[in-house]
Amino acid sequence: MKRSVLIAAGLAVAIVVWMASGHFSSGTDSTASQEASATSAPASAGSAPSLATEVTLKHYQAQDLAITRTWQGEVVPVQTFNLRLQTSGTVKMRHHEKGDTVRAGDPILTLDPADRLARKAQAEAELALRRQTLEANRALFKRGLLSDTQLKTDEALLAAAEAALEQINRELDYTVLRAPRDGVLTALTAEPGEAHVSGESVGTLIVTSPIRVTFGIPQQEIRQIRTGQAVEVKLADDTHLAGAITWIAPQAHDAMRTFEAEADIPVTEPVKLGQSATVTVKLGTVKAHKLSGALLNLAADGGLYVKAADSQNRVIRYPVELVQADPDGFWVSGLPEDVDLIVIGQGFVSAGDTVKPRRQAEPAT
């Protein structure tokens, strides 16, 4: 029995020693594993370094840009005349028809002058009689045979006869209706044989040269515009003309917030009125770059900027201001005269990043 107790005690000691040996061995392996992992981590990072982003650059150079403002307008006549008779009578002849082009002073229609010619003959006879009477009475007055009152009466009668003849001659002139200015007859209603009264409208004439273009100037641009400024006008029929601003309204339109304006345009050939027109005014010349809208970025403060690369291949951010918008691009200011802008890949880089640039191939010539 003593022997069996000794065997059991020996086995217990052996088990304890074995367990203790296994515990310390496991701890040593764990520490070694952690050290190996820590040692291998830098090696892994060093084996895959970060690469610079590839971008495409395009060289831009500033150009002289004529600053312009453009508005849409309409061609209207400078002046429209309502043709009215200045005396009564019966139409004897029409010298022109609706649609005819006339010159200032050309006869348009004539009233029958017969009754006025008869009255003119009477007035001329009366005037001749008054002159003879006054001449004879002056001789009598010098001889003391005629009173001063009678002589003054004869002088007054002569003046009245002269005025009557002048009135008849004026009425005879009025029997011919003449064009007040060069233009086109757009209406002529009086027909031969018809009786008309003084002041009656019998037609319309519009002045065709110069023409007038009416347009609206937005309130944001009104400070840049003044009367006398030269304008270029392109009509709907592709006619190109030049003129000057002649009038700007002192008050903006309540609803549109635009100022009505007019420009008079001299023309040598007839222009169809009522057609639309594009009015352009040049404000000066500045240095600017023309860019695609895809290159413009919106900053947090609402401004615009573009991305470029410097000589160290680092991304630079340039704030720009919009100068003018064209159908095929945007003109901006704020860039160096010569600059390399990122045209491909700009969405993947930020200011200060290092990039791997390549040049955009120039188009073949």
PDB file of N, CA and C in Angstrom, residues 2 27 72 86 123 141 177 194 200 211 218 232 241 250 259 296 311 336-337 343:
ATOM      1  N   LYS A   2       1.914   1.151   0.728  1.00  0.00           N
ATOM      2  CA  LYS A   2       2.857   2.271   0.773  1.00  0.00           C
ATOM      3  C   LYS A   2       3.445   2.520  -0.587  1.00  0.00           C
ATOM      4  N   GLY A  27       2.812  30.605 -24.048  1.00  0.00           N
ATOM      5  CA  GLY A  27       3.044  32.047 -23.910  1.00  0.00           C
ATOM      6  C   GLY A  27       4.215  32.487 -24.733  1.00  0.00           C
ATOM      7  N   GLN A  72     -32.055  90.991 -77.288  1.00  0.00           N
ATOM      8  CA  GLN A  72     -32.977  90.743 -78.389  1.00  0.00           C
ATOM      9  C   GLN A  72     -33.937  91.917 -78.523  1.00  0.00           C
ATOM     10  N   GLN A  86     -55.231 118.969 -95.612  1.00  0.00           N
ATOM     11  CA  GLN A  86     -55.181 120.281 -94.972  1.00  0.00           C
ATOM     12  C   GLN A  86     -56.226 121.238 -95.532  1.00  0.00           C
ATOM     13  N   ALA A 123     -59.367 137.267-106.317  1.00  0.00           N
ATOM     14  CA  ALA A 123     -58.495 137.908-105.330  1.00  0.00           C
ATOM     15  C   ALA A 123     -57.418 138.737-106.016  1.00  0.00           C
ATOM     16  N   PHE A 141     -54.193 162.975-101.589  1.00  0.00           N
ATOM     17  CA  PHE A 141     -53.825 163.334-100.217  1.00  0.00           C
ATOM     18  C   PHE A 141     -52.710 164.377-100.208  1.00  0.00           C
ATOM     19  N   LEU A 177     -51.509 116.795-101.738  1.00  0.00           N
ATOM     20  CA  LEU A 177     -50.984 116.136-100.535  1.00  0.00           C
ATOM     21  C   LEU A 177     -49.616 115.549-100.873  1.00  0.00           C
ATOM     22  N   GLU A 194     -64.007 111.162-104.851  1.00  0.00           N
ATOM     23  CA  GLU A 194     -64.529 111.226-103.490  1.00  0.00           C
ATOM     24  C   GLU A 194     -64.290 112.607-102.892  1.00  0.00           C
ATOM     25  N   GLU A 200     -59.151 115.225 -92.479  1.00  0.00           N
ATOM     26  CA  GLU A 200     -59.485 113.809 -92.613  1.00  0.00           C
ATOM     27  C   GLU A 200     -58.237 112.999 -92.980  1.00  0.00           C
ATOM     28  N   ILE A 211     -33.852 103.030 -89.738  1.00  0.00           N
ATOM     29  CA  ILE A 211     -34.779 102.169 -89.021  1.00  0.00           C
ATOM     30  C   ILE A 211     -34.474 102.286 -87.534  1.00  0.00           C
ATOM     31  N   PRO A 218     -31.235  94.712 -69.185  1.00  0.00           N
ATOM     32  CA  PRO A 218     -31.454  94.258 -67.806  1.00  0.00           C
ATOM     33  C   PRO A 218     -30.875  95.255 -66.802  1.00  0.00           C
ATOM     34  N   GLU A 232     -23.998  96.925 -82.864  1.00  0.00           N
ATOM     35  CA  GLU A 232     -24.065  96.092 -84.059  1.00  0.00           C
ATOM     36  C   GLU A 232     -25.385  95.336 -84.013  1.00  0.00           C
ATOM     37  N   LEU A 241     -26.050  95.254 -89.617  1.00  0.00           N
ATOM     38  CA  LEU A 241     -26.104  96.710 -89.671  1.00  0.00           C
ATOM     39  C   LEU A 241     -25.386  97.300 -88.460  1.00  0.00           C
ATOM     40  N   PRO A 250     -35.800 106.280 -68.552  1.00  0.00           N
ATOM     41  CA  PRO A 250     -35.313 106.651 -67.214  1.00  0.00           C
ATOM     42  C   PRO A 250     -35.803 105.722 -66.113  1.00  0.00           C
ATOM     43  N   PHE A 259     -34.805  98.132 -68.812  1.00  0.00           N
ATOM     44  CA  PHE A 259     -34.951  99.502 -69.285  1.00  0.00           C
ATOM     45  C   PHE A 259     -35.135  99.484 -70.801  1.00  0.00           C
ATOM     46  N   LEU A 296     -14.776  74.072 -64.810  1.00  0.00           N
ATOM     47  CA  LEU A 296     -15.141  75.000 -63.740  1.00  0.00           C
ATOM     48  C   LEU A 296     -15.712  74.241 -62.548  1.00  0.00           C
ATOM     49  N   SER A 311       5.179  73.607 -61.572  1.00  0.00           N
ATOM     50  CA  SER A 311       6.403  72.976 -62.087  1.00  0.00           C
ATOM     51  C   SER A 311       6.845  71.795 -61.234  1.00  0.00           C
ATOM     52  N   PRO A 336      -3.035  83.100 -64.571  1.00  0.00           N
ATOM     53  CA  PRO A 336      -1.814  83.614 -65.201  1.00  0.00           C
ATOM     54  C   PRO A 336      -1.981  83.606 -66.718  1.00  0.00           C
ATOM     55  N   GLU A 337      -1.212  84.436 -67.405  1.00  0.00           N
ATOM     56  CA  GLU A 337      -1.366  84.517 -68.857  1.00  0.00           C
ATOM     57  C   GLU A 337      -1.131  83.160 -69.514  1.00  0.00           C
ATOM     58  N   VAL A 343      -7.242  68.827 -67.316  1.00  0.00           N
ATOM     59  CA  VAL A 343      -8.460  68.645 -68.103  1.00  0.00           C
ATOM     60  C   VAL A 343      -9.034  67.242 -67.953  1.00  0.00           C
TER      61      VAL A 343
END
